[in-house]
Coordinates of C-alpha atoms in Angstrom, one line a residue:
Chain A
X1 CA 103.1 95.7 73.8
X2 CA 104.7 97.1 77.2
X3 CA 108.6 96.5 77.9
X4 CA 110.6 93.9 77.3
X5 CA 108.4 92.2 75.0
X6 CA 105.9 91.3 77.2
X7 CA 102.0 92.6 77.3
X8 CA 101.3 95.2 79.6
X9 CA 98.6 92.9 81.6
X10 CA 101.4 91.1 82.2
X11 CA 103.9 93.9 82.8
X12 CA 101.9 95.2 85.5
X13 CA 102.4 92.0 87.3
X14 CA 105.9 93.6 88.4
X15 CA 104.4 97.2 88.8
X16 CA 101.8 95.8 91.3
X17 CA 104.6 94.5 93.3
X18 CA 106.6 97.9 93.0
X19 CA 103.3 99.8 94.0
X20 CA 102.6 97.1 97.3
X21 CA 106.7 98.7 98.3
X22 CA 105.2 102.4 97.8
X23 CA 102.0 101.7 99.9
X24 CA 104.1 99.5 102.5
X25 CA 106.4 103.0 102.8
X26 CA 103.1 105.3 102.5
X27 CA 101.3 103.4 105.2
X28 CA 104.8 103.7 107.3
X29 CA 104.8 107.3 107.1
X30 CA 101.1 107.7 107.9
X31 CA 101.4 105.8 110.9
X32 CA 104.3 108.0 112.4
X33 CA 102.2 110.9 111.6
X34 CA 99.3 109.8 113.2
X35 CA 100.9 108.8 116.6
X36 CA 102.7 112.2 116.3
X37 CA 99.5 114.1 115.9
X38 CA 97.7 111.6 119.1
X39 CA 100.4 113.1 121.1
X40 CA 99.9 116.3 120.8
Chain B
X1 CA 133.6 68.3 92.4
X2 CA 130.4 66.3 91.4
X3 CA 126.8 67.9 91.6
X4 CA 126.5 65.4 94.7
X5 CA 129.2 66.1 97.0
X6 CA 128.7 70.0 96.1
X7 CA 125.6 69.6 97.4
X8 CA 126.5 67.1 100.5
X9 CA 129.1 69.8 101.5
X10 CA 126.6 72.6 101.6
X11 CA 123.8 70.7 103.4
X12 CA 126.1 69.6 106.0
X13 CA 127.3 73.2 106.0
X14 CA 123.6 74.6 106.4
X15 CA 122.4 71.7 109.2
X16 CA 125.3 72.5 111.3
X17 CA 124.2 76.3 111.5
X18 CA 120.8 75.4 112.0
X19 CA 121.6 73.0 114.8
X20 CA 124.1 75.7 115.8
X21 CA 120.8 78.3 116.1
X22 CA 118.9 76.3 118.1
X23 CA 121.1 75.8 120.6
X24 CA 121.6 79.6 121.1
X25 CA 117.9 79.6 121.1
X26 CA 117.1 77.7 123.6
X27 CA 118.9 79.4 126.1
X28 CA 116.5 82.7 125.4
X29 CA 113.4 80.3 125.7
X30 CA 113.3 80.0 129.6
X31 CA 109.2 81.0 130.5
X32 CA 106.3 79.1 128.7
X33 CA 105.4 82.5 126.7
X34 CA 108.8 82.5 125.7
X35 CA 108.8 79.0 124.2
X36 CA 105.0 79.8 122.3
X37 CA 105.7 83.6 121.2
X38 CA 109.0 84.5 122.1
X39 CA 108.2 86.8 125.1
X40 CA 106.4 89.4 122.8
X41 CA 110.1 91.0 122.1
X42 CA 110.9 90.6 118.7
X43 CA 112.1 93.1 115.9
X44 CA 111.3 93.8 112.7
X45 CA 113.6 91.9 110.9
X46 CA 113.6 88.6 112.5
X47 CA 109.7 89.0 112.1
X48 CA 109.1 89.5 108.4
X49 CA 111.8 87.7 107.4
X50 CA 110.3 84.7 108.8
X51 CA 107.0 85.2 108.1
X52 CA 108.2 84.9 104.6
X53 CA 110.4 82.0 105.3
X54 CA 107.0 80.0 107.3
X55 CA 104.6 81.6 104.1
X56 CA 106.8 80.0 101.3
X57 CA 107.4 76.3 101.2
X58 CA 109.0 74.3 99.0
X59 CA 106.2 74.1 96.9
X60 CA 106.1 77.4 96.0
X61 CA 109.6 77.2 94.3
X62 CA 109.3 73.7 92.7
X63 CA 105.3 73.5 92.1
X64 CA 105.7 77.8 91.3
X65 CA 108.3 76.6 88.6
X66 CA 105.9 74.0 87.5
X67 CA 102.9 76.6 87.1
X68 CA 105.2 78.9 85.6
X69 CA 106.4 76.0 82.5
X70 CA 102.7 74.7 82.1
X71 CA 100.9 78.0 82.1
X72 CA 103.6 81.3 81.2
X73 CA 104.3 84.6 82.6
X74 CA 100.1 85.2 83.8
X75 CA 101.5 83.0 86.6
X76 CA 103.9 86.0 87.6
X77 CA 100.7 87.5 88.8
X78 CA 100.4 84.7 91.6
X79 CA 103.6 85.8 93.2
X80 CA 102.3 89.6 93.0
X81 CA 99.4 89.0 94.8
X82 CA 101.2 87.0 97.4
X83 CA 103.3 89.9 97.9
X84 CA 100.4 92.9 97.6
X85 CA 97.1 90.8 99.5
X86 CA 99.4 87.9 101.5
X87 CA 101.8 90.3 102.9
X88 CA 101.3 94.0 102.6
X89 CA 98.0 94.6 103.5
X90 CA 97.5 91.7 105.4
X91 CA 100.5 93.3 107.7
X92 CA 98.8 97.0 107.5
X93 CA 95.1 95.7 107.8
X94 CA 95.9 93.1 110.9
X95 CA 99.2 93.5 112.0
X96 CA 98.9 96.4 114.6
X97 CA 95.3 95.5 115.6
X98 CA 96.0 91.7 116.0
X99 CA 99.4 93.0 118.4
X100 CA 97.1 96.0 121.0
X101 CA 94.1 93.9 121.2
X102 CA 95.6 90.6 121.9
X103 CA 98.0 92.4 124.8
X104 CA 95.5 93.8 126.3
X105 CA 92.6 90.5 126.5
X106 CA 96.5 88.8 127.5
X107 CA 96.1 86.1 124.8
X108 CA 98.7 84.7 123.2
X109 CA 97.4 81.8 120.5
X110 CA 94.9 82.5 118.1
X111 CA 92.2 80.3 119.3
X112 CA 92.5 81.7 122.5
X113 CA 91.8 85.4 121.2
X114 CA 88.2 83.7 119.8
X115 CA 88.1 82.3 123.4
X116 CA 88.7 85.9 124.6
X117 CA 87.3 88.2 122.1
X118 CA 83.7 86.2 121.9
X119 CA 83.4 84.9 125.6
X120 CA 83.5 81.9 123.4
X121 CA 85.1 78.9 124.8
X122 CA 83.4 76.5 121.9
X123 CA 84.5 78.5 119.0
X124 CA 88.2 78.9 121.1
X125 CA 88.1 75.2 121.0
X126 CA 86.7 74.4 117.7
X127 CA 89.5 76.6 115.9
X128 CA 92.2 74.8 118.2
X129 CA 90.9 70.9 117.0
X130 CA 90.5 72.5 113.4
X131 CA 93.9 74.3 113.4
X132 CA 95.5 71.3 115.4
X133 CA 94.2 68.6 112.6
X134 CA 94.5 69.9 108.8
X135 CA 97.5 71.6 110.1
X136 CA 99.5 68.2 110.4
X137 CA 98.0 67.2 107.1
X138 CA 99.5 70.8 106.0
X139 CA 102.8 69.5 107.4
X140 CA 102.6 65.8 105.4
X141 CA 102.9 67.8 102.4
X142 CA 105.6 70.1 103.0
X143 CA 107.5 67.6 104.1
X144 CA 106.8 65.3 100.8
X145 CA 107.6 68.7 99.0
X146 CA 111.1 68.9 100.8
X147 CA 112.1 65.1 100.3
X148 CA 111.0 65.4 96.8
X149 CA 113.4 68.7 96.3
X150 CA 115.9 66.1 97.6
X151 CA 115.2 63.5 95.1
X152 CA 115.2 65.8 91.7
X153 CA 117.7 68.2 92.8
X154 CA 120.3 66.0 94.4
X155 CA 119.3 62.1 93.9
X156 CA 118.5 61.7 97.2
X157 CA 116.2 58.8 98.1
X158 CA 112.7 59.9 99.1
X159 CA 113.0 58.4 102.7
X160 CA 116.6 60.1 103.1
X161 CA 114.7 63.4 102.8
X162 CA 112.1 63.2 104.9
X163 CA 114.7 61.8 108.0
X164 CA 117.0 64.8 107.5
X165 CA 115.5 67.5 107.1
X166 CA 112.3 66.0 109.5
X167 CA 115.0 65.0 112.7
X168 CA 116.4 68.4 112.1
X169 CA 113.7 70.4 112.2
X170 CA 112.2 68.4 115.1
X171 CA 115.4 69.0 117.2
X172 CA 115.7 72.4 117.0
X173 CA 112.3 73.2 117.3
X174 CA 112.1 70.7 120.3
X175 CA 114.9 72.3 122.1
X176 CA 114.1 76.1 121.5
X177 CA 110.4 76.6 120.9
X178 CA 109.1 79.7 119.0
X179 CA 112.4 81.2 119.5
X180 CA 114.4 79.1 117.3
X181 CA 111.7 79.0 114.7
X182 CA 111.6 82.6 114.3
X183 CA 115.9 82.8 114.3
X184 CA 116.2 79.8 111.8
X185 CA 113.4 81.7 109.7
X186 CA 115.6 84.5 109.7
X187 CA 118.3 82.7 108.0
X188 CA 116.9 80.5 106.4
X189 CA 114.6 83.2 104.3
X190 CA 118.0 84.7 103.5
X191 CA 119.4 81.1 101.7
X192 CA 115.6 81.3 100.2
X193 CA 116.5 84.8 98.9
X194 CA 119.9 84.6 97.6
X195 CA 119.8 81.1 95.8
X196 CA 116.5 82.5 94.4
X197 CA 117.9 85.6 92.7
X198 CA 121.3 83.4 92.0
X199 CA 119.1 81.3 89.5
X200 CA 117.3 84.2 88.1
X201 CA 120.5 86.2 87.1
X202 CA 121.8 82.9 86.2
X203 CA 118.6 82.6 83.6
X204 CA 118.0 85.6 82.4
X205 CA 121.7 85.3 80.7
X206 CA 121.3 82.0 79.5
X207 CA 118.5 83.1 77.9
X208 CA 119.7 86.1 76.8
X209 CA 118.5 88.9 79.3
X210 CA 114.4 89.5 79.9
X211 CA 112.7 90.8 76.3
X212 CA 114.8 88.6 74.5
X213 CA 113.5 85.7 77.0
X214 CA 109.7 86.8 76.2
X215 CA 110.5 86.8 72.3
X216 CA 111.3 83.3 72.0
X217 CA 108.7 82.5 74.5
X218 CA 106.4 84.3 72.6
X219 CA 107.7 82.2 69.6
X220 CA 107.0 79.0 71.7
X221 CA 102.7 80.3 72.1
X222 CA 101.6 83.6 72.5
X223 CA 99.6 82.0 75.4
X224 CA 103.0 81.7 77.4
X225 CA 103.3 85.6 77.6
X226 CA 99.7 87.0 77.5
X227 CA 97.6 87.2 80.9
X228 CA 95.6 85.6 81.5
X229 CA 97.0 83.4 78.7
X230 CA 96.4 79.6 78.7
X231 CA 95.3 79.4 82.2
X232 CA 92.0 81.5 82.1
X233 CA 90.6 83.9 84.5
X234 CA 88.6 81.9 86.3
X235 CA 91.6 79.5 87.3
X236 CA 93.7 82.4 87.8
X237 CA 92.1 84.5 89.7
X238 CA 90.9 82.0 92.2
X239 CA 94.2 80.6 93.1
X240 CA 95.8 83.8 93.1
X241 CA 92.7 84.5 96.2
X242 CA 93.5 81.3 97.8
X243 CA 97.2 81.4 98.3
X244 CA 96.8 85.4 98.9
X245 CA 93.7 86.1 101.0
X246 CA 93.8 82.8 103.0
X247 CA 97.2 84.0 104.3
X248 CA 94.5 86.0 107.0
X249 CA 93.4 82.9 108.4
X250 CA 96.8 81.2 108.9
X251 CA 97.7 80.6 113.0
X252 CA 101.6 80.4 111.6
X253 CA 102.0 83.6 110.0
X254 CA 99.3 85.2 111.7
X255 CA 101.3 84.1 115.2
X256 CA 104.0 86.3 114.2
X257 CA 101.6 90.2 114.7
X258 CA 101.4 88.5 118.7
X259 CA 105.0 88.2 118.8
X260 CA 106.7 91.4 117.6
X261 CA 107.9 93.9 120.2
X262 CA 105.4 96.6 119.6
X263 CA 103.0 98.7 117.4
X264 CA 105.6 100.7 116.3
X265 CA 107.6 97.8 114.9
X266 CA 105.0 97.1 112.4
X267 CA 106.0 100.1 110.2
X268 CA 109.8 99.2 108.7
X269 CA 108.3 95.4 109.2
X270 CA 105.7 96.0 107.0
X271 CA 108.1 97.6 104.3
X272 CA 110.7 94.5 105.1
X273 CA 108.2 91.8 104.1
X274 CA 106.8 93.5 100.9
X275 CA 110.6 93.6 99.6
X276 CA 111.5 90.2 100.7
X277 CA 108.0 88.6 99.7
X278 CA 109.0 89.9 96.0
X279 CA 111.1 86.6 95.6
X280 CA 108.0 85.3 95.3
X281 CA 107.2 86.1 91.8
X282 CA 110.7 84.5 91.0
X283 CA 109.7 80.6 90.5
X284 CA 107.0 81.3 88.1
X285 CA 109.6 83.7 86.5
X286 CA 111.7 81.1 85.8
X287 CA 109.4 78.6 85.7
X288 CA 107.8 80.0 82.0
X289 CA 111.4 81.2 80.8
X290 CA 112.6 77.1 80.8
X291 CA 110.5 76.6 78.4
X292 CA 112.7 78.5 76.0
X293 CA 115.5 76.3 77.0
X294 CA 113.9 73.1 77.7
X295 CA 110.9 73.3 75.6
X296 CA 109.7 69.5 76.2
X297 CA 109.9 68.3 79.9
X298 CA 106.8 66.0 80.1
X299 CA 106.3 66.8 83.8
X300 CA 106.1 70.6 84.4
X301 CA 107.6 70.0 88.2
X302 CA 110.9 69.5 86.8
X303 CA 111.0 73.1 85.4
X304 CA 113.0 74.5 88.1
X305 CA 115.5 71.1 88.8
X306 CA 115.9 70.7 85.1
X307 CA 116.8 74.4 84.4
X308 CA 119.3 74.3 87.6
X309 CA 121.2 71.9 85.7
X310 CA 121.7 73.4 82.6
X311 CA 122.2 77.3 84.0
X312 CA 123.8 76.9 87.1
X313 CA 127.5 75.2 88.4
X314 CA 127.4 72.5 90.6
X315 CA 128.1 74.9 93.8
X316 CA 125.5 76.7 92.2
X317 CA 122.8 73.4 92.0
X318 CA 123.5 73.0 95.5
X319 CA 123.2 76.8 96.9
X320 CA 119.2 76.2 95.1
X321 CA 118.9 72.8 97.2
X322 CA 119.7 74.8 100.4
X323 CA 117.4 77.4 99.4
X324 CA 114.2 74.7 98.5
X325 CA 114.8 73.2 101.8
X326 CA 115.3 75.9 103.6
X327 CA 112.0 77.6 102.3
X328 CA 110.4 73.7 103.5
X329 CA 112.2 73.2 106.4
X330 CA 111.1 76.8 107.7
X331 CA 107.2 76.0 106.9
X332 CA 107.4 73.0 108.9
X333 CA 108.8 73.8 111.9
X334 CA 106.3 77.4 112.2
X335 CA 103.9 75.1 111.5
X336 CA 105.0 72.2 114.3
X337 CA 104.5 74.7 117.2
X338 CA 101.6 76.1 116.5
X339 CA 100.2 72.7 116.2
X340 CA 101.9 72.1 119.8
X341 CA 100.7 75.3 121.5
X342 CA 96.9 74.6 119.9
X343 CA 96.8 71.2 121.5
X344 CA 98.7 72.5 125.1
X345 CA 97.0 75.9 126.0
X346 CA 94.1 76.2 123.8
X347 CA 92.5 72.6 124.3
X348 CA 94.6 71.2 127.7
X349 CA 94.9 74.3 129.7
X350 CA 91.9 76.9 128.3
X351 CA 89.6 74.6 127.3
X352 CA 89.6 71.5 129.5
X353 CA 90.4 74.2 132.6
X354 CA 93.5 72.0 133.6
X355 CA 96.5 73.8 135.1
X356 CA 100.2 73.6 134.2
X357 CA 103.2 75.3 136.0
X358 CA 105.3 77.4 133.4
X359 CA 108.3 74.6 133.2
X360 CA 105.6 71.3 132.7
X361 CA 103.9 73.7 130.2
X362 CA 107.1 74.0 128.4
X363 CA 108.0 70.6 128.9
X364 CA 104.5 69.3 127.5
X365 CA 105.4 71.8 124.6
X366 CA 108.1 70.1 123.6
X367 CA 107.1 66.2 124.5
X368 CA 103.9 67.3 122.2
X369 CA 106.3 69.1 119.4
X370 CA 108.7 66.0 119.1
X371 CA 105.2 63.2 118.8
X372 CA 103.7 65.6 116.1
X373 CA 106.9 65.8 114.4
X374 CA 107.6 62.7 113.9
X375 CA 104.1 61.5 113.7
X376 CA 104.3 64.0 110.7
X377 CA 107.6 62.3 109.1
X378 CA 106.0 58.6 109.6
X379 CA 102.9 59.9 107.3
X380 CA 105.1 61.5 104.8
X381 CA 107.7 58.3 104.4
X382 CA 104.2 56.2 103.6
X383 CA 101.4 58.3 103.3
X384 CA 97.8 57.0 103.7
X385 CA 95.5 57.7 101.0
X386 CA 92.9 59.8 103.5
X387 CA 96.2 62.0 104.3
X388 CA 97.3 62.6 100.3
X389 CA 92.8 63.5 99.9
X390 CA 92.8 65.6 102.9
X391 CA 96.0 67.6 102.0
X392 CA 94.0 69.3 99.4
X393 CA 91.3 70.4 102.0
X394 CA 93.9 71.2 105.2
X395 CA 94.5 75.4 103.8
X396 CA 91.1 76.4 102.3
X397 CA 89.6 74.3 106.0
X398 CA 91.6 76.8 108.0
X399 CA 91.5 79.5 106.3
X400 CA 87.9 79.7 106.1
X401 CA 87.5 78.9 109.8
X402 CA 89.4 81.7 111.1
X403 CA 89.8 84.3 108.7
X404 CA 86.3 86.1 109.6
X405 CA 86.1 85.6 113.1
X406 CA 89.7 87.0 113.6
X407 CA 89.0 90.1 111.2
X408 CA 85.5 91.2 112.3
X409 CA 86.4 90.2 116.0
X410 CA 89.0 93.3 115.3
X411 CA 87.1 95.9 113.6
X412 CA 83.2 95.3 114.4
X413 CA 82.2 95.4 117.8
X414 CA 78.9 93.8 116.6
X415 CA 80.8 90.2 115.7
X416 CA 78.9 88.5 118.0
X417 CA 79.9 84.6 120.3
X418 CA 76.9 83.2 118.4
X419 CA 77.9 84.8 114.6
X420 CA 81.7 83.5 115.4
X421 CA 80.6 80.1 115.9
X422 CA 77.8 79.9 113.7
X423 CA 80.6 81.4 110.7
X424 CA 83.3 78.9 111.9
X425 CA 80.9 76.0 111.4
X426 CA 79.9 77.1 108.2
X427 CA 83.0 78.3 106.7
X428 CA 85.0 74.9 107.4
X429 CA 82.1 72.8 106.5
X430 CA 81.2 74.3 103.4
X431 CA 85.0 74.0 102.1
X432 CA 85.1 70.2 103.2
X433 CA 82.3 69.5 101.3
X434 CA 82.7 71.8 98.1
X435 CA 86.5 70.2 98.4
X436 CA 84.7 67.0 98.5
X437 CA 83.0 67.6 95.7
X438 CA 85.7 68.4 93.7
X439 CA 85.4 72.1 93.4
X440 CA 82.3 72.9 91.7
X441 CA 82.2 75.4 88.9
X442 CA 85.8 75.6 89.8
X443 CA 85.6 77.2 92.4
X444 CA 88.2 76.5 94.8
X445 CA 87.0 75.1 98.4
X446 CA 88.5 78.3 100.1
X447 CA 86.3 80.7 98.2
X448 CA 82.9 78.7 98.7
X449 CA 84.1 78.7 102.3
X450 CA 84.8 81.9 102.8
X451 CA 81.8 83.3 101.2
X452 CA 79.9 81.1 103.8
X453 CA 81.5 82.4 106.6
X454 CA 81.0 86.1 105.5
X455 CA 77.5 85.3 105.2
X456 CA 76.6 83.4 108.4
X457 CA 79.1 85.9 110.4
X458 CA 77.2 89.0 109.6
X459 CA 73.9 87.7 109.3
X460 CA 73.8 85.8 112.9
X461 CA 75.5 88.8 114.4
X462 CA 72.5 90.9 113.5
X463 CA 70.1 88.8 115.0
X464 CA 71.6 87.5 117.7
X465 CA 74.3 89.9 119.7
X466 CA 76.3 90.2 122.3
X467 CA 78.5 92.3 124.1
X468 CA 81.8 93.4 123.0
X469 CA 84.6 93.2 125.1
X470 CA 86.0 96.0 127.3
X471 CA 89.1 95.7 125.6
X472 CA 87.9 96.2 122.0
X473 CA 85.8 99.7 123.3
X474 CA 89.3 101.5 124.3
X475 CA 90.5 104.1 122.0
X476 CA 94.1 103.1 119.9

């Protein structure tokens, strides 16, 4: 059983939308690297 | 203050801002691009914001209740794949690519990037009449979803519905093109949001906070917790797909990579629509926790109306009606000009080589804009049996006809004029007739179609090439 009395296969329902803000952010910060490095 | 005139006093409230924004509008929407993309100049908040607010209907909040009461918490899953597949990577895998490539072939609808992209005038074409079609059967139900918010949540008559929120919509969208769709989005995703998160708080305290929600719904069925519970994978993964993946093939949402103000914009937009899509998982949230409180509502749709009453004020009732219309209202008018721009520059000017001056094209836009509308509201008062069929073919028809195209037209120079056409044909045929068949295996119509497309894409691309566009070869 994972928190709040739920199932964790249900659980991660939340955690996958949690994880889709991390990769939005990681993607951000790749992208700004990548056009920094293209300049150079 | 009774639930109705709580309600009146908002709506009149919220239609006088909304009439208030598309006046402002209209004054930025002076060229032709300008009244079809907003002059390629818009940031990153007005952009995600209303991709959400055209993505989410009022279907997702009432029927996304209604999932959430028959089927439990698996249904949560739905709104996390909307937000992962339908918003973030669609935005990282699309977003930048769709907004270079269709600058530089100087494109600005999405038939007319197949036009450009394939030297393909018949697949530009096709994709218009396909996207101009199931899109106004699209529009017949959101509007029947809106005017039926009306009826449960406020005791509206149907018809009363349909004329407010339709004549609305058609005026603003009439008088301020793309513009004002994209500004009402903006606002109206934030009524979607707030009264969203209002009813949440307001149920997870009536019910006594989150675990001790999922121990009496366990207590109801251990079905209504477990995933994939009593829905099975099959079901659940499928529709999870369809209202996810076929976001890709959508010329409303899709619209919105042509019209942002540049590349860079993409990267806190992309971060802005993952939060704000997370509202998404909230009807189904709610949705399977009503069921603790209302444990015998014989029709699941009334979940979300039925648990407004007994959890939230009057003020509060009527702050949700706002927010179900807005999330409808927004749909419909994103939808109502892409239907206008598909019919003006993709078939009138691009395809039957006719030539407008920017004010008639804008003028044309908006004669076309108000006849759709309201040929739209006229179907949705009464609607014809065909219309109600069709309904459930209009998003796995479009989706499937321009999903592939549009993503290997951006990444494989090999997509070839003859492999576009040839996966177009296949991928909306094969979903009106496995939708015809009533979804074999079920399967929904959108995956058979899709897999067609895939298939008949790649395939006549090997065999039968053509060149790639000079625009597509340039580094970036």
């Amino acid at each position: 059983m994972g928190p709040f009395n739920m199932p964790w296969l249900t659980f991660s329902a939340f955690l996958v939308v949690g994880l889709s803000v991390v990769l939005a952010a990681a993607w951000a910060v790749h992208d700004i690297r990548n056009s920094n490095e293209n300049k150079r | 203050m009774s639930l109705f005139n709580a309600c009146l006093t908002v709506l009149i409230l919220y239609v006088a801002a909304l009439v208030g924004i598309g006046i402002w509008s209209a004054k930025k929407a002076r060229t032709a691009d300008d009244f079809v993309i907003g002059g390629r100049k818009l940031g990153p908040w007005v952009t995600a914001l209303s991709f959400i607010a055209v993505y989410f209907s009022s279907v997702l909040i009432i029927g996304g209740g209604g999932f959430g009461y028959k089927f439990g918490m698996s249904t949560v899953w739905i709104g996390a794949i909307n937000v992962l597949v339908g918003c973030t990577l669609c935005w990282i895998v699309l977003g930048k690519r769709v907004r270079i490539l269709t600058e530089r072939m100087g494109v600005n609808t999405i038939s007319g990037f197949f036009m450009k992209r394939y030297g393909s005038p018949e697949a530009g074409i096709f994709s218009a009449l396909v996207i101009f079609l199931f899109l106004i059967i699209y529009n017949v139900s959101v509007v029947k979803g809106m005017a039926h918010a009306f009826e449960v949540l406020m005791g509206l008559p149907y018809w009363g519905g349909v004329l407010i929120s339709g004549l609305v919509i058609i005026f603003y969208v009439v008088l301020g093109g793309y513009q004002a769709v994209v500004w009402t989005g903006l606002a109206q995703a934030w009524v979607m949001i707030f009264s969203l998160l209002l009813l949440t708080f307001s149920t997870l305290n009536a019910v006594g906070g989150l675990g001790e929600g999922m121990r009496r719904l366990a207590e109801a069925g251990p079905g209504y917790v477990d995933t994939p519970g009593t829905w099975g994978w099959a079901g659940l993964v499928s529709y999870c797909l369809v209202v996810s993946f076929g976001v890709w093939g959508m010329p409303q949402l899709l619209i919105r990579f042509y019209s942002i103000k540049d590349a860079k914009t993409f990267r806190l937009g992309t971060i802005i629509v993952t939060v704000g899509a997370a509202i998404a998982v909230l009807p189904y949230l709610n949705g399977a926790l009503a069921r603790v409180l209302l444990p015998n509502l014989e029709n699941p749709d009334l979940a979300i109306p039925s648990l407004s009453r007994i959890v939230l004020s009057p003020w509060g009732s009527a702050v949700l009606l706002a927010g179900v219309v807005a999330a409808g209202m927004s749909t419909f008018a994103g939808v109502l000009i892409i239907i206008s721009s598909s019919l003006v520059r993709d078939v009138y000017i691009n395809g039957l080589k006719r030539k407008l001056t920017g004010p008639q094209e804008v003028l044309a836009n908006r004669v076309i804009t108000a006849v759709v509308g309201v040929i739209g509201l006229l179907m949705a008062l009464k609607p014809p049996a065909l219309i109600l069929v069709l309904t459930a073919f209009s998003w796995a028809v479009i989706a499937s006809t321009n999903l592939w195209p549009l993503l290997f037209g951006i990444y494989w120079r090999g997509a070839s004029r003859a492999g576009a056409f040839a996966s177009m044909l296949a991928g909306s045929l094969t979903a009106v007739a496995w939708t015809w068949r009533g979804n074999p295996f079920g399967i929904h119509g959108f995956i058979a179609g899709s897999v067609a497309g895939l298939v008949v894409l790649v395939a006549v691309s090997l065999v039968k090439r053509s060149a790639a566009p000079p625009a597509l070869l340039e580094k970036g």
